[in-house]
Amino acid sequence: MIFTTILFLLLLATMPIQTTAQVNPQKGYVITNGNDTVHGTIDYLTDARNAKVCLFQKKGEDGYKSLSPADIKGYRLADDGIYYVSRMFNGGERPEPLFAEFLIQGGVSLYRY
């Protein structure tokens, strides 16, 4: 009985941590597949999550929308911040669309995944 009560209290104490997801809002924009630039806020995640999804909130709207590499050409943080572009990468059995950080453009372009 005491063990059950303690376990319940521990679970109850960790509930606020789980219900308040971390958000790291950064001003930025997305580039649509039609080459339109849409300004708003990007929830800047970890490098691994940024490669698979862009959480974007359009200026004047509520809530973030999850955008995949197939949905947009890329996204960038404001003030010439980090720039991610949609590219196909061979990751095992078949090619997979991912966002890669665009580092250098020139005769040879450099991306980081």
CSV table of C-alpha atoms in Angstrom, one decimal:
chain,number,residue,atom,x,y,z
A,1,MET,CA,0.0,0.0,0.0
A,2,ILE,CA,2.8,2.5,0.9
A,3,PHE,CA,4.7,1.5,-2.2
A,4,THR,CA,1.7,2.2,-4.4
A,5,THR,CA,1.1,5.6,-2.8
A,6,ILE,CA,4.8,6.6,-3.2
A,7,LEU,CA,4.7,5.5,-6.9
A,8,PHE,CA,1.5,7.4,-7.5
A,9,LEU,CA,3.0,10.6,-5.9
A,10,LEU,CA,6.2,10.2,-8.0
A,11,LEU,CA,4.2,9.8,-11.2
A,12,LEU,CA,2.0,12.8,-10.3
A,13,ALA,CA,5.1,14.9,-9.6
A,14,THR,CA,6.6,14.2,-13.1
A,15,MET,CA,3.3,14.9,-14.9
A,16,PRO,CA,3.8,18.7,-15.2
A,17,ILE,CA,7.3,18.0,-16.8
A,18,GLN,CA,5.7,15.8,-19.4
A,19,THR,CA,2.8,18.1,-20.2
A,20,THR,CA,4.9,21.2,-20.8
A,21,ALA,CA,6.9,20.4,-23.9
A,22,GLN,CA,10.0,22.5,-24.5
A,23,VAL,CA,9.6,25.1,-27.2
A,24,ASN,CA,12.5,27.0,-28.6
A,25,PRO,CA,10.9,29.6,-30.8
A,26,GLN,CA,13.1,31.4,-33.3
A,27,LYS,CA,12.1,33.9,-35.9
A,28,GLY,CA,12.5,32.5,-39.4
A,29,TYR,CA,10.9,31.6,-42.7
A,30,VAL,CA,10.1,28.6,-44.8
A,31,ILE,CA,10.5,28.3,-48.6
A,32,THR,CA,7.5,26.5,-50.2
A,33,ASN,CA,7.8,24.1,-53.1
A,34,GLY,CA,6.3,27.0,-55.2
A,35,ASN,CA,9.3,29.2,-54.2
A,36,ASP,CA,7.2,31.4,-51.9
A,37,THR,CA,8.8,32.7,-48.7
A,38,VAL,CA,6.5,32.5,-45.6
A,39,HIS,CA,7.7,34.3,-42.5
A,40,GLY,CA,6.9,33.2,-39.0
A,41,THR,CA,8.3,31.3,-36.0
A,42,ILE,CA,10.3,28.0,-36.2
A,43,ASP,CA,10.5,25.7,-33.1
A,44,TYR,CA,14.2,25.1,-33.3
A,45,LEU,CA,14.7,21.4,-32.2
A,46,THR,CA,17.8,19.2,-31.9
A,47,ASP,CA,19.9,18.5,-34.9
A,48,ALA,CA,18.4,15.0,-35.3
A,49,ARG,CA,14.8,16.3,-35.2
A,50,ASN,CA,15.6,19.3,-37.4
A,51,ALA,CA,16.7,16.9,-40.1
A,52,LYS,CA,13.2,15.2,-40.2
A,53,VAL,CA,10.7,17.9,-39.4
A,54,CYS,CA,10.2,21.7,-39.3
A,55,LEU,CA,7.7,22.9,-36.7
A,56,PHE,CA,6.5,26.2,-38.2
A,57,GLN,CA,4.0,28.8,-37.0
A,58,LYS,CA,3.0,31.3,-39.7
A,59,LYS,CA,2.9,34.9,-38.6
A,60,GLY,CA,-0.6,35.7,-37.2
A,61,GLU,CA,-1.6,32.1,-36.6
A,62,ASP,CA,-1.8,30.0,-33.5
A,63,GLY,CA,-0.1,26.7,-33.1
A,64,TYR,CA,2.8,25.0,-34.9
A,65,LYS,CA,2.4,23.0,-38.1
A,66,SER,CA,4.7,20.0,-38.7
A,67,LEU,CA,6.4,20.3,-42.2
A,68,SER,CA,8.4,17.4,-43.7
A,69,PRO,CA,11.1,17.7,-46.4
A,70,ALA,CA,8.5,16.8,-49.0
A,71,ASP,CA,6.3,19.7,-47.9
A,72,ILE,CA,8.8,22.5,-48.3
A,73,LYS,CA,12.1,23.3,-50.1
A,74,GLY,CA,13.7,24.5,-46.9
A,75,TYR,CA,13.7,26.7,-43.9
A,76,ARG,CA,16.0,29.3,-42.3
A,77,LEU,CA,16.3,31.1,-39.0
A,78,ALA,CA,16.2,34.9,-39.2
A,79,ASP,CA,19.2,37.2,-39.6
A,80,ASP,CA,21.1,34.8,-41.9
A,81,GLY,CA,20.8,32.0,-39.3
A,82,ILE,CA,21.1,28.3,-39.9
A,83,TYR,CA,19.6,27.3,-43.3
A,84,TYR,CA,18.1,23.8,-43.9
A,85,VAL,CA,17.3,22.5,-47.4
A,86,SER,CA,15.3,19.5,-48.5
A,87,ARG,CA,17.5,16.8,-50.1
A,88,MET,CA,17.3,13.0,-50.8
A,89,PHE,CA,19.8,10.9,-48.9
A,90,ASN,CA,20.6,7.3,-49.2
A,91,GLY,CA,20.0,6.0,-45.7
A,92,GLY,CA,20.0,2.2,-45.9
A,93,GLU,CA,17.7,0.4,-48.2
A,94,ARG,CA,16.2,3.3,-50.1
A,95,PRO,CA,16.6,7.1,-50.5
A,96,GLU,CA,14.9,9.2,-47.8
A,97,PRO,CA,14.0,12.9,-47.9
A,98,LEU,CA,15.7,14.9,-45.1
A,99,PHE,CA,16.6,18.5,-44.2
A,100,ALA,CA,20.3,19.1,-44.4
A,101,GLU,CA,22.1,22.1,-43.0
A,102,PHE,CA,23.4,24.1,-46.0
A,103,LEU,CA,26.9,25.2,-45.2
A,104,ILE,CA,28.6,26.4,-48.4
A,105,GLN,CA,27.4,27.1,-51.9
A,106,GLY,CA,29.8,27.2,-54.8
A,107,GLY,CA,31.3,24.9,-57.4
A,108,VAL,CA,30.8,22.2,-54.8
A,109,SER,CA,28.1,22.7,-52.2
A,110,LEU,CA,28.5,21.4,-48.7
A,111,TYR,CA,25.7,20.1,-46.5
A,112,ARG,CA,25.7,18.7,-43.0
A,113,TYR,CA,23.3,16.0,-41.8
